[in-house]
Amino acid sequence: MPPKAVWALVITGAAGFMAALDNLVVTTALPAIRKDLGGALEDLEWTVNAYTLTFAVLLMFGAALGDRFGRRKLFVTGLTVFTAASAAAALAPGIEALIAARAVQGVGAAITMPLTLTLLTAAVPAGRRGLAYGIKGAVDGLAVAGGPLIGGTLTQHVSWQWIFWLNVPLGLALIPLARLRLDESRAGNARLDVPGTLLVSGGLFGIVYGLVNANAHGWTSPQVLTALIAGSALIGGFIHHGFRHKKPMLPMRLFGNRAFAGVNAASVFMFLGMFGSVFLLSQFLQNALGYSPTEAGLRMLPWTAMPMIAAPLSGHLADRIGSRPVVVTALALQALGLAWFALVMSPDVSYAAQLPGLIVSGIGMGLFFAPAAKLTMSSVRPEEQGMASGANNALREVGGALGVAVLASLFSARGGYGSPQRFVDGLVPALWAGVAAVALGALAALLIPARDAVRAAPAVQRREHAHSPARY
């Protein structure tokens, strides 16, 4: 690859690593945070979801800002916000301040993350993009799966605050590098969709708020019902807006493309099952089995290591045999790994019994990222790639936020923190829900057309655009 492409891969890979890492880096630190700052299960959920939710709902808006005002400029702005918010999280004096800082972190990540794929695609020659996506997928996969290990090690040997301080020097190094080594670019017809952003933000917040608080206040309590109904209504309004608005942040017509619809549905279900399961499993290792944060992180190392091997391989396989079989296989393996956990789980389960589930889940997750990115970017026109990248990342984060809320709700309904057996009583049904979600993702991936149809999609869309200008 040319030097410009290598620099783009290094810078966007490191920025993506930070944003992806902070999705799950707090999971093994949750017991320490609860001991230090206090808080109930609902507060612990919000330390994860405050980040994933703002990340999710502002991703497409962040991509649009980059398209309009300059992708490099907004990439640097997002890095600056993320770095400052990381320092604020490390300095948080209470659980409320930590949740607020995590929300601002999500804003910075939402501006930065969708632009990583757009900037990388622009810098890398078309023939090497499969390899570049594979390497970036390995880095993203390492960050997501390695979050529990990094968080656990820092929590035990330094303090939980250092899971946030870690971002500060890395962010300060990337900001000048991005200004010097990345080319500026814009989309000529970019337009901000403020009404769409408000609709989807309010809708997702209402739904997640209702799910998180359902067990504490009851599913039929006025505040939970109001949040769920209002959130659903706002999401319905967002979908209607996507059909009717001249230039919405997420045109619903994109979902008429089977590749785009299939990969995004698969992403939602995959992250729903994975995020919710990791949120609970990392706490199970400490609260039920008595491991230290570092020991818990080390025991998840097979899950961490597998994406480093599988993600680059998946990019190569997608180039050779097409993306659909790789995505379906990845999701099937992820579901199989979670099912193994559910079957062997007990208050005194041995590590040897857990190991096959860790390895299979890690392989499945590692195989997913590169072909999913390739499908997303190849199913739309070049000028829509920023929007498509933002949409895919947003929907994945929505899946993650819903996964934590839904699986934690199931856990609370059937179990709790009172004893190892109580934890297992809640964990097992939550894991089976995770299995069902990832299996649904595999079924959704079957909607993706064959390899030649995916490659033809941009040309088909250009012909449709030429004959149907009113669609915009």
GROMACS .gro file of C-alpha atoms in nm:
model
  472
    1MET     CA    1   0.000   0.000   0.000
    2PRO     CA    2   0.120   0.357  -0.066
    3PRO     CA    3   0.244   0.560   0.234
    4LYS     CA    4  -0.072   0.772   0.239
    5ALA     CA    5  -0.282   0.457   0.274
    6VAL     CA    6  -0.059   0.320   0.551
    7TRP     CA    7  -0.086   0.644   0.749
    8ALA     CA    8  -0.464   0.645   0.703
    9LEU     CA    9  -0.482   0.285   0.827
   10VAL     CA   10  -0.268   0.363   1.133
   11ILE     CA   11  -0.456   0.681   1.230
   12THR     CA   12  -0.809   0.555   1.167
   13GLY     CA   13  -0.724   0.218   1.321
   14ALA     CA   14  -0.597   0.381   1.642
   15ALA     CA   15  -0.897   0.616   1.662
   16GLY     CA   16  -1.136   0.328   1.600
   17PHE     CA   17  -0.955   0.125   1.866
   18MET     CA   18  -1.017   0.395   2.127
   19ALA     CA   19  -1.385   0.432   2.038
   20ALA     CA   20  -1.446   0.055   2.022
   21LEU     CA   21  -1.246  -0.009   2.341
   22ASP     CA   22  -1.464   0.223   2.546
   23ASN     CA   23  -1.773   0.020   2.461
   24LEU     CA   24  -1.673  -0.262   2.695
   25VAL     CA   25  -1.359  -0.147   2.879
   26VAL     CA   26  -1.573  -0.065   3.184
   27THR     CA   27  -1.724  -0.415   3.215
   28THR     CA   28  -1.454  -0.569   3.435
   29ALA     CA   29  -1.426  -0.240   3.627
   30LEU     CA   30  -1.797  -0.233   3.720
   31PRO     CA   31  -1.759  -0.403   4.060
   32ALA     CA   32  -1.480  -0.159   4.153
   33ILE     CA   33  -1.681   0.140   4.027
   34ARG     CA   34  -1.985   0.025   4.227
   35LYS     CA   35  -1.770  -0.015   4.539
   36ASP     CA   36  -1.605   0.324   4.495
   37LEU     CA   37  -1.891   0.542   4.366
   38GLY     CA   38  -2.198   0.340   4.469
   39GLY     CA   39  -2.498   0.276   4.248
   40ALA     CA   40  -2.749   0.003   4.168
   41LEU     CA   41  -2.762  -0.229   3.864
   42GLU     CA   42  -2.945   0.046   3.673
   43ASP     CA   43  -2.655   0.287   3.734
   44LEU     CA   44  -2.404   0.028   3.615
   45GLU     CA   45  -2.607  -0.021   3.298
   46TRP     CA   46  -2.597   0.353   3.234
   47THR     CA   47  -2.216   0.366   3.269
   48VAL     CA   48  -2.218   0.144   2.958
   49ASN     CA   49  -2.531   0.273   2.785
   50ALA     CA   50  -2.466   0.646   2.834
   51TYR     CA   51  -2.172   0.592   2.598
   52THR     CA   52  -2.329   0.347   2.354
   53LEU     CA   53  -2.655   0.542   2.329
   54THR     CA   54  -2.508   0.885   2.251
   55PHE     CA   55  -2.259   0.709   2.026
   56ALA     CA   56  -2.540   0.537   1.838
   57VAL     CA   57  -2.788   0.820   1.797
   58LEU     CA   58  -2.531   1.079   1.684
   59LEU     CA   59  -2.321   0.861   1.452
   60MET     CA   60  -2.517   0.945   1.137
   61PHE     CA   61  -2.527   1.313   1.232
   62GLY     CA   62  -2.150   1.300   1.286
   63ALA     CA   63  -2.101   1.148   0.941
   64ALA     CA   64  -2.318   1.423   0.789
   65LEU     CA   65  -2.118   1.692   0.970
   66GLY     CA   66  -1.800   1.548   0.821
   67ASP     CA   67  -1.949   1.533   0.474
   68ARG     CA   68  -2.053   1.897   0.494
   69PHE     CA   69  -1.774   2.071   0.686
   70GLY     CA   70  -1.479   1.846   0.607
   71ARG     CA   71  -1.411   1.490   0.715
   72ARG     CA   72  -1.060   1.550   0.845
   73LYS     CA   73  -1.169   1.863   1.033
   74LEU     CA   74  -1.457   1.685   1.206
   75PHE     CA   75  -1.241   1.378   1.269
   76VAL     CA   76  -0.998   1.599   1.463
   77THR     CA   77  -1.289   1.770   1.644
   78GLY     CA   78  -1.432   1.435   1.750
   79LEU     CA   79  -1.093   1.318   1.878
   80THR     CA   80  -1.060   1.638   2.083
   81VAL     CA   81  -1.405   1.596   2.244
   82PHE     CA   82  -1.343   1.227   2.314
   83THR     CA   83  -1.003   1.292   2.473
   84ALA     CA   84  -1.135   1.571   2.698
   85ALA     CA   85  -1.436   1.364   2.806
   86SER     CA   86  -1.207   1.071   2.891
   87ALA     CA   87  -1.016   1.294   3.131
   88ALA     CA   88  -1.348   1.411   3.282
   89ALA     CA   89  -1.457   1.048   3.334
   90ALA     CA   90  -1.130   0.970   3.513
   91LEU     CA   91  -1.185   1.270   3.743
   92ALA     CA   92  -1.556   1.197   3.811
   93PRO     CA   93  -1.638   1.237   4.183
   94GLY     CA   94  -1.963   1.036   4.170
   95ILE     CA   95  -2.163   0.794   3.958
   96GLU     CA   96  -2.378   1.072   3.806
   97ALA     CA   97  -2.070   1.267   3.693
   98LEU     CA   98  -1.921   0.948   3.547
   99ILE     CA   99  -2.239   0.876   3.349
  100ALA     CA  100  -2.242   1.236   3.219
  101ALA     CA  101  -1.877   1.214   3.110
  102ARG     CA  102  -1.946   0.882   2.939
  103ALA     CA  103  -2.228   1.048   2.745
  104VAL     CA  104  -1.991   1.322   2.622
  105GLN     CA  105  -1.737   1.053   2.530
  106GLY     CA  106  -2.009   0.902   2.313
  107VAL     CA  107  -2.057   1.237   2.136
  108GLY     CA  108  -1.687   1.252   2.049
  109ALA     CA  109  -1.683   0.891   1.934
  110ALA     CA  110  -1.996   0.948   1.723
  111ILE     CA  111  -1.819   1.224   1.530
  112THR     CA  112  -1.495   1.029   1.491
  113MET     CA  113  -1.598   0.668   1.427
  114PRO     CA  114  -1.803   0.693   1.104
  115LEU     CA  115  -1.532   0.905   0.945
  116THR     CA  116  -1.264   0.640   1.006
  117LEU     CA  117  -1.406   0.411   0.739
  118THR     CA  118  -1.474   0.697   0.495
  119LEU     CA  119  -1.121   0.839   0.532
  120LEU     CA  120  -0.968   0.491   0.501
  121THR     CA  121  -1.172   0.407   0.190
  122ALA     CA  122  -1.064   0.733   0.022
  123ALA     CA  123  -0.693   0.670   0.095
  124VAL     CA  124  -0.664   0.300   0.003
  125PRO     CA  125  -0.664   0.178  -0.360
  126ALA     CA  126  -0.975  -0.021  -0.450
  127GLY     CA  127  -0.784  -0.345  -0.498
  128ARG     CA  128  -0.639  -0.338  -0.146
  129ARG     CA  129  -0.948  -0.236   0.047
  130GLY     CA  130  -1.038  -0.592   0.146
  131LEU     CA  131  -0.698  -0.625   0.317
  132ALA     CA  132  -0.729  -0.279   0.476
  133TYR     CA  133  -1.080  -0.355   0.607
  134GLY     CA  134  -0.950  -0.684   0.744
  135ILE     CA  135  -0.666  -0.518   0.935
  136LYS     CA  136  -0.896  -0.248   1.069
  137GLY     CA  137  -1.152  -0.516   1.159
  138ALA     CA  138  -0.884  -0.700   1.356
  139VAL     CA  139  -0.802  -0.382   1.549
  140ASP     CA  140  -1.171  -0.307   1.617
  141GLY     CA  141  -1.234  -0.666   1.718
  142LEU     CA  142  -0.933  -0.662   1.949
  143ALA     CA  143  -1.063  -0.344   2.113
  144VAL     CA  144  -1.413  -0.481   2.167
  145ALA     CA  145  -1.304  -0.820   2.294
  146GLY     CA  146  -0.995  -0.687   2.475
  147GLY     CA  147  -1.190  -0.429   2.670
  148PRO     CA  148  -1.252  -0.662   2.967
  149LEU     CA  149  -0.883  -0.762   2.989
  150ILE     CA  150  -0.749  -0.406   2.963
  151GLY     CA  151  -1.012  -0.274   3.202
  152GLY     CA  152  -0.952  -0.552   3.452
  153THR     CA  153  -0.573  -0.517   3.449
  154LEU     CA  154  -0.580  -0.139   3.495
  155THR     CA  155  -0.850  -0.162   3.763
  156GLN     CA  156  -0.660  -0.414   3.974
  157HIS     CA  157  -0.303  -0.288   3.935
  158VAL     CA  158  -0.360   0.088   3.911
  159SER     CA  159  -0.722   0.206   3.950
  160TRP     CA  160  -1.043   0.203   3.749
  161GLN     CA  161  -0.983   0.569   3.659
  162TRP     CA  162  -0.695   0.462   3.435
  163ILE     CA  163  -0.929   0.290   3.190
  164PHE     CA  164  -1.016   0.648   3.092
  165TRP     CA  165  -0.674   0.811   3.141
  166LEU     CA  166  -0.543   0.561   2.884
  167ASN     CA  167  -0.723   0.752   2.606
  168VAL     CA  168  -0.565   1.089   2.684
  169PRO     CA  169  -0.205   1.044   2.556
  170LEU     CA  170  -0.327   0.841   2.258
  171GLY     CA  171  -0.579   1.110   2.164
  172LEU     CA  172  -0.321   1.389   2.207
  173ALA     CA  173  -0.084   1.202   1.971
  174LEU     CA  174  -0.349   1.133   1.705
  175ILE     CA  175  -0.482   1.490   1.679
  176PRO     CA  176  -0.170   1.643   1.514
  177LEU     CA  177  -0.104   1.327   1.310
  178ALA     CA  178  -0.452   1.345   1.160
  179ARG     CA  179  -0.403   1.708   1.063
  180LEU     CA  180  -0.069   1.634   0.896
  181ARG     CA  181  -0.127   1.295   0.731
  182LEU     CA  182  -0.493   1.278   0.627
  183ASP     CA  183  -0.636   1.453   0.322
  184GLU     CA  184  -0.941   1.675   0.358
  185SER     CA  185  -1.257   1.577   0.169
  186ARG     CA  186  -1.624   1.671   0.158
  187ALA     CA  187  -1.946   1.553  -0.007
  188GLY     CA  188  -2.079   1.822  -0.237
  189ASN     CA  189  -2.447   1.764  -0.163
  190ALA     CA  190  -2.419   1.708   0.215
  191ARG     CA  191  -2.709   1.836   0.421
  192LEU     CA  192  -2.774   1.817   0.794
  193ASP     CA  193  -3.095   1.654   0.912
  194VAL     CA  194  -3.168   1.805   1.252
  195PRO     CA  195  -3.532   1.682   1.277
  196GLY     CA  196  -3.422   1.326   1.198
  197THR     CA  197  -3.148   1.344   1.462
  198LEU     CA  198  -3.394   1.465   1.726
  199LEU     CA  199  -3.648   1.195   1.639
  200VAL     CA  200  -3.404   0.903   1.654
  201SER     CA  201  -3.226   1.039   1.963
  202GLY     CA  202  -3.547   1.082   2.160
  203GLY     CA  203  -3.687   0.752   2.040
  204LEU     CA  204  -3.386   0.539   2.131
  205PHE     CA  205  -3.341   0.714   2.464
  206GLY     CA  206  -3.705   0.647   2.554
  207ILE     CA  207  -3.685   0.277   2.465
  208VAL     CA  208  -3.355   0.215   2.645
  209TYR     CA  209  -3.467   0.418   2.948
  210GLY     CA  210  -3.784   0.208   2.972
  211LEU     CA  211  -3.592  -0.121   2.943
  212VAL     CA  212  -3.328  -0.022   3.198
  213ASN     CA  213  -3.584   0.089   3.457
  214ALA     CA  214  -3.847  -0.182   3.396
  215ASN     CA  215  -3.736  -0.413   3.678
  216ALA     CA  216  -3.684  -0.134   3.930
  217HIS     CA  217  -4.023   0.033   3.870
  218GLY     CA  218  -4.229  -0.242   3.702
  219TRP     CA  219  -4.320  -0.290   3.338
  220THR     CA  220  -4.663  -0.132   3.392
  221SER     CA  221  -4.540   0.171   3.589
  222PRO     CA  222  -4.633   0.506   3.431
  223GLN     CA  223  -4.274   0.619   3.372
  224VAL     CA  224  -4.170   0.292   3.204
  225LEU     CA  225  -4.481   0.268   2.987
  226THR     CA  226  -4.457   0.634   2.892
  227ALA     CA  227  -4.091   0.598   2.797
  228LEU     CA  228  -4.151   0.284   2.588
  229ILE     CA  229  -4.460   0.421   2.410
  230ALA     CA  230  -4.311   0.764   2.345
  231GLY     CA  231  -3.982   0.612   2.229
  232SER     CA  232  -4.158   0.375   1.990
  233ALA     CA  233  -4.370   0.660   1.853
  234LEU     CA  234  -4.061   0.873   1.790
  235ILE     CA  235  -3.885   0.585   1.613
  236GLY     CA  236  -4.197   0.544   1.398
  237GLY     CA  237  -4.175   0.914   1.320
  238PHE     CA  238  -3.808   0.874   1.228
  239ILE     CA  239  -3.891   0.592   0.984
  240HIS     CA  240  -4.169   0.800   0.828
  241HIS     CA  241  -3.927   1.094   0.807
  242GLY     CA  242  -3.676   0.870   0.628
  243PHE     CA  243  -3.933   0.798   0.357
  244ARG     CA  244  -4.072   1.149   0.317
  245HIS     CA  245  -3.790   1.395   0.381
  246LYS     CA  246  -3.598   1.515   0.075
  247LYS     CA  247  -3.255   1.439   0.226
  248PRO     CA  248  -3.294   1.244   0.551
  249MET     CA  249  -2.997   1.135   0.760
  250LEU     CA  250  -3.095   0.773   0.688
  251PRO     CA  251  -3.294   0.733   0.366
  252MET     CA  252  -3.522   0.433   0.410
  253ARG     CA  253  -3.482   0.357   0.039
  254LEU     CA  254  -3.134   0.221   0.121
  255PHE     CA  255  -3.300  -0.072   0.295
  256GLY     CA  256  -3.452  -0.169  -0.039
  257ASN     CA  257  -3.103  -0.300  -0.119
  258ARG     CA  258  -3.089  -0.654   0.020
  259ALA     CA  259  -2.717  -0.636   0.097
  260PHE     CA  260  -2.755  -0.314   0.298
  261ALA     CA  261  -3.068  -0.434   0.479
  262GLY     CA  262  -2.926  -0.778   0.553
  263VAL     CA  263  -2.588  -0.668   0.689
  264ASN     CA  264  -2.741  -0.399   0.908
  265ALA     CA  265  -3.004  -0.633   1.055
  266ALA     CA  266  -2.730  -0.889   1.119
  267SER     CA  267  -2.517  -0.621   1.289
  268VAL     CA  268  -2.798  -0.517   1.524
  269PHE     CA  269  -2.868  -0.873   1.636
  270MET     CA  270  -2.502  -0.969   1.664
  271PHE     CA  271  -2.418  -0.673   1.888
  272LEU     CA  272  -2.737  -0.719   2.091
  273GLY     CA  273  -2.638  -1.073   2.183
  274MET     CA  274  -2.267  -1.008   2.225
  275PHE     CA  275  -2.272  -0.683   2.426
  276GLY     CA  276  -2.538  -0.801   2.667
  277SER     CA  277  -2.360  -1.131   2.723
  278VAL     CA  278  -2.016  -0.978   2.784
  279PHE     CA  279  -2.170  -0.721   3.022
  280LEU     CA  280  -2.296  -1.008   3.241
  281LEU     CA  281  -2.020  -1.267   3.188
  282SER     CA  282  -1.742  -1.031   3.296
  283GLN     CA  283  -1.930  -0.964   3.621
  284PHE     CA  284  -2.003  -1.337   3.667
  285LEU     CA  285  -1.631  -1.416   3.669
  286GLN     CA  286  -1.576  -1.169   3.955
  287ASN     CA  287  -1.901  -1.171   4.154
  288ALA     CA  288  -1.983  -1.544   4.130
  289LEU     CA  289  -1.647  -1.716   4.077
  290GLY     CA  290  -1.441  -1.474   4.285
  291TYR     CA  291  -1.174  -1.383   4.031
  292SER     CA  292  -0.988  -1.054   4.053
  293PRO     CA  293  -1.038  -0.801   3.769
  294THR     CA  294  -0.710  -0.907   3.605
  295GLU     CA  295  -0.789  -1.277   3.644
  296ALA     CA  296  -1.131  -1.221   3.491
  297GLY     CA  297  -0.978  -1.036   3.197
  298LEU     CA  298  -0.711  -1.303   3.144
  299ARG     CA  299  -0.974  -1.577   3.140
  300MET     CA  300  -1.148  -1.395   2.857
  301LEU     CA  301  -0.820  -1.381   2.663
  302PRO     CA  302  -0.918  -1.657   2.414
  303TRP     CA  303  -1.216  -1.441   2.317
  304THR     CA  304  -0.973  -1.147   2.288
  305ALA     CA  305  -0.707  -1.328   2.086
  306MET     CA  306  -0.927  -1.500   1.829
  307PRO     CA  307  -1.033  -1.180   1.645
  308MET     CA  308  -0.664  -1.096   1.584
  309ILE     CA  309  -0.637  -1.416   1.381
  310ALA     CA  310  -0.986  -1.439   1.235
  311ALA     CA  311  -1.046  -1.077   1.126
  312PRO     CA  312  -0.763  -1.052   0.866
  313LEU     CA  313  -0.855  -1.401   0.742
  314SER     CA  314  -1.218  -1.295   0.704
  315GLY     CA  315  -1.120  -1.004   0.477
  316HIS     CA  316  -0.929  -1.244   0.254
  317LEU     CA  317  -1.214  -1.496   0.254
  318ALA     CA  318  -1.467  -1.226   0.166
  319ASP     CA  319  -1.256  -1.128  -0.136
  320ARG     CA  320  -1.233  -1.494  -0.245
  321ILE     CA  321  -1.575  -1.645  -0.180
  322GLY     CA  322  -1.800  -1.346  -0.112
  323SER     CA  323  -1.911  -1.181   0.209
  324ARG     CA  324  -2.241  -1.359   0.276
  325PRO     CA  325  -2.104  -1.706   0.367
  326VAL     CA  326  -1.842  -1.547   0.594
  327VAL     CA  327  -2.100  -1.333   0.777
  328VAL     CA  328  -2.344  -1.624   0.822
  329THR     CA  329  -2.065  -1.851   0.950
  330ALA     CA  330  -1.945  -1.581   1.189
  331LEU     CA  331  -2.289  -1.537   1.343
  332ALA     CA  332  -2.352  -1.910   1.365
  333LEU     CA  333  -2.024  -1.956   1.555
  334GLN     CA  334  -2.106  -1.664   1.787
  335ALA     CA  335  -2.447  -1.818   1.868
  336LEU     CA  336  -2.285  -2.158   1.924
  337GLY     CA  337  -2.031  -2.009   2.166
  338LEU     CA  338  -2.296  -1.832   2.372
  339ALA     CA  339  -2.510  -2.148   2.376
  340TRP     CA  340  -2.213  -2.340   2.515
  341PHE     CA  341  -2.186  -2.089   2.800
  342ALA     CA  342  -2.557  -2.123   2.878
  343LEU     CA  343  -2.533  -2.504   2.885
  344VAL     CA  344  -2.229  -2.533   3.113
  345MET     CA  345  -2.301  -2.240   3.346
  346SER     CA  346  -2.307  -2.316   3.719
  347PRO     CA  347  -2.183  -2.144   4.040
  348ASP     CA  348  -1.865  -2.356   4.034
  349VAL     CA  349  -1.812  -2.402   3.659
  350SER     CA  350  -1.448  -2.474   3.573
  351TYR     CA  351  -1.247  -2.263   3.332
  352ALA     CA  352  -1.187  -2.569   3.113
  353ALA     CA  353  -1.563  -2.600   3.067
  354GLN     CA  354  -1.587  -2.234   2.963
  355LEU     CA  355  -1.290  -2.242   2.722
  356PRO     CA  356  -1.466  -2.386   2.412
  357GLY     CA  357  -1.733  -2.117   2.434
  358LEU     CA  358  -1.468  -1.845   2.459
  359ILE     CA  359  -1.275  -1.972   2.156
  360VAL     CA  360  -1.578  -2.028   1.933
  361SER     CA  361  -1.729  -1.690   2.025
  362GLY     CA  362  -1.398  -1.517   1.955
  363ILE     CA  363  -1.364  -1.677   1.612
  364GLY     CA  364  -1.722  -1.584   1.527
  365MET     CA  365  -1.679  -1.222   1.630
  366GLY     CA  366  -1.347  -1.190   1.447
  367LEU     CA  367  -1.492  -1.324   1.122
  368PHE     CA  368  -1.776  -1.072   1.128
  369PHE     CA  369  -1.619  -0.725   1.110
  370ALA     CA  370  -1.435  -0.712   0.775
  371PRO     CA  371  -1.706  -0.866   0.550
  372ALA     CA  372  -1.972  -0.656   0.725
  373ALA     CA  373  -1.773  -0.339   0.649
  374LYS     CA  374  -1.718  -0.448   0.290
  375LEU     CA  375  -2.087  -0.520   0.236
  376THR     CA  376  -2.186  -0.186   0.386
  377MET     CA  377  -1.951   0.017   0.167
  378SER     CA  378  -2.010  -0.181  -0.156
  379SER     CA  379  -2.391  -0.167  -0.136
  380VAL     CA  380  -2.415   0.214  -0.180
  381ARG     CA  381  -2.281   0.477  -0.416
  382PRO     CA  382  -1.943   0.640  -0.332
  383GLU     CA  383  -2.108   0.967  -0.227
  384GLU     CA  384  -2.331   0.773   0.017
  385GLN     CA  385  -2.049   0.582   0.186
  386GLY     CA  386  -2.020   0.826   0.477
  387MET     CA  387  -2.393   0.794   0.541
  388ALA     CA  388  -2.378   0.415   0.508
  389SER     CA  389  -2.081   0.386   0.745
  390GLY     CA  390  -2.256   0.605   1.000
  391ALA     CA  391  -2.577   0.406   0.969
  392ASN     CA  392  -2.403   0.070   1.013
  393ASN     CA  393  -2.202   0.185   1.314
  394ALA     CA  394  -2.512   0.347   1.464
  395LEU     CA  395  -2.724   0.036   1.427
  396ARG     CA  396  -2.450  -0.179   1.580
  397GLU     CA  397  -2.434   0.053   1.881
  398VAL     CA  398  -2.814   0.050   1.907
  399GLY     CA  399  -2.791  -0.327   1.919
  400GLY     CA  400  -2.527  -0.304   2.194
  401ALA     CA  401  -2.731  -0.062   2.405
  402LEU     CA  402  -3.043  -0.275   2.365
  403GLY     CA  403  -2.842  -0.587   2.445
  404VAL     CA  404  -2.721  -0.451   2.778
  405ALA     CA  405  -3.071  -0.326   2.865
  406VAL     CA  406  -3.261  -0.639   2.754
  407LEU     CA  407  -3.024  -0.903   2.892
  408ALA     CA  408  -2.974  -0.713   3.219
  409SER     CA  409  -3.353  -0.688   3.250
  410LEU     CA  410  -3.384  -1.065   3.207
  411PHE     CA  411  -3.103  -1.117   3.457
  412SER     CA  412  -3.275  -0.897   3.716
  413ALA     CA  413  -3.611  -1.068   3.665
  414ARG     CA  414  -3.469  -1.417   3.736
  415GLY     CA  415  -3.160  -1.357   3.951
  416GLY     CA  416  -2.936  -1.100   4.117
  417TYR     CA  417  -2.611  -1.032   4.300
  418GLY     CA  418  -2.711  -1.197   4.629
  419SER     CA  419  -2.518  -1.523   4.581
  420PRO     CA  420  -2.336  -1.716   4.305
  421GLN     CA  421  -2.646  -1.933   4.251
  422ARG     CA  422  -2.869  -1.623   4.223
  423PHE     CA  423  -2.627  -1.480   3.966
  424VAL     CA  424  -2.641  -1.802   3.760
  425ASP     CA  425  -3.021  -1.814   3.788
  426GLY     CA  426  -3.036  -1.477   3.612
  427LEU     CA  427  -2.742  -1.529   3.378
  428VAL     CA  428  -2.859  -1.847   3.204
  429PRO     CA  429  -3.189  -1.713   3.061
  430ALA     CA  430  -3.011  -1.392   2.963
  431LEU     CA  431  -2.750  -1.594   2.771
  432TRP     CA  432  -3.020  -1.790   2.589
  433ALA     CA  433  -3.172  -1.458   2.485
  434GLY     CA  434  -2.830  -1.362   2.351
  435VAL     CA  435  -2.815  -1.691   2.156
  436ALA     CA  436  -3.156  -1.621   2.004
  437ALA     CA  437  -3.055  -1.268   1.904
  438VAL     CA  438  -2.735  -1.378   1.727
  439ALA     CA  439  -2.919  -1.666   1.557
  440LEU     CA  440  -3.172  -1.414   1.423
  441GLY     CA  441  -2.875  -1.218   1.291
  442ALA     CA  442  -2.756  -1.525   1.099
  443LEU     CA  443  -3.101  -1.563   0.945
  444ALA     CA  444  -3.102  -1.193   0.851
  445ALA     CA  445  -2.762  -1.238   0.683
  446LEU     CA  446  -2.919  -1.493   0.448
  447LEU     CA  447  -3.103  -1.197   0.291
  448ILE     CA  448  -2.770  -1.075   0.154
  449PRO     CA  449  -2.748  -1.156  -0.218
  450ALA     CA  450  -2.475  -1.351  -0.389
  451ARG     CA  451  -2.135  -1.197  -0.450
  452ASP     CA  452  -2.201  -1.071  -0.804
  453ALA     CA  453  -2.528  -0.906  -0.699
  454VAL     CA  454  -2.351  -0.716  -0.422
  455ARG     CA  455  -2.087  -0.587  -0.662
  456ALA     CA  456  -2.354  -0.481  -0.908
  457ALA     CA  457  -2.556  -0.289  -0.651
  458PRO     CA  458  -2.392   0.055  -0.696
  459ALA     CA  459  -2.438   0.039  -1.072
  460VAL     CA  460  -2.801  -0.062  -1.034
  461GLN     CA  461  -2.859   0.227  -0.795
  462ARG     CA  462  -2.698   0.473  -1.038
  463ARG     CA  463  -2.933   0.360  -1.314
  464GLU     CA  464  -3.230   0.393  -1.079
  465HIS     CA  465  -3.114   0.739  -0.975
  466ALA     CA  466  -3.082   0.849  -1.336
  467HIS     CA  467  -3.445   0.758  -1.404
  468SER     CA  468  -3.594   0.855  -1.068
  469PRO     CA  469  -3.457   1.189  -0.944
  470ALA     CA  470  -3.766   1.238  -0.727
  471ARG     CA  471  -3.634   0.968  -0.490
  472TYR     CA  472  -3.402   1.228  -0.344
   0.00000   0.00000   0.00000
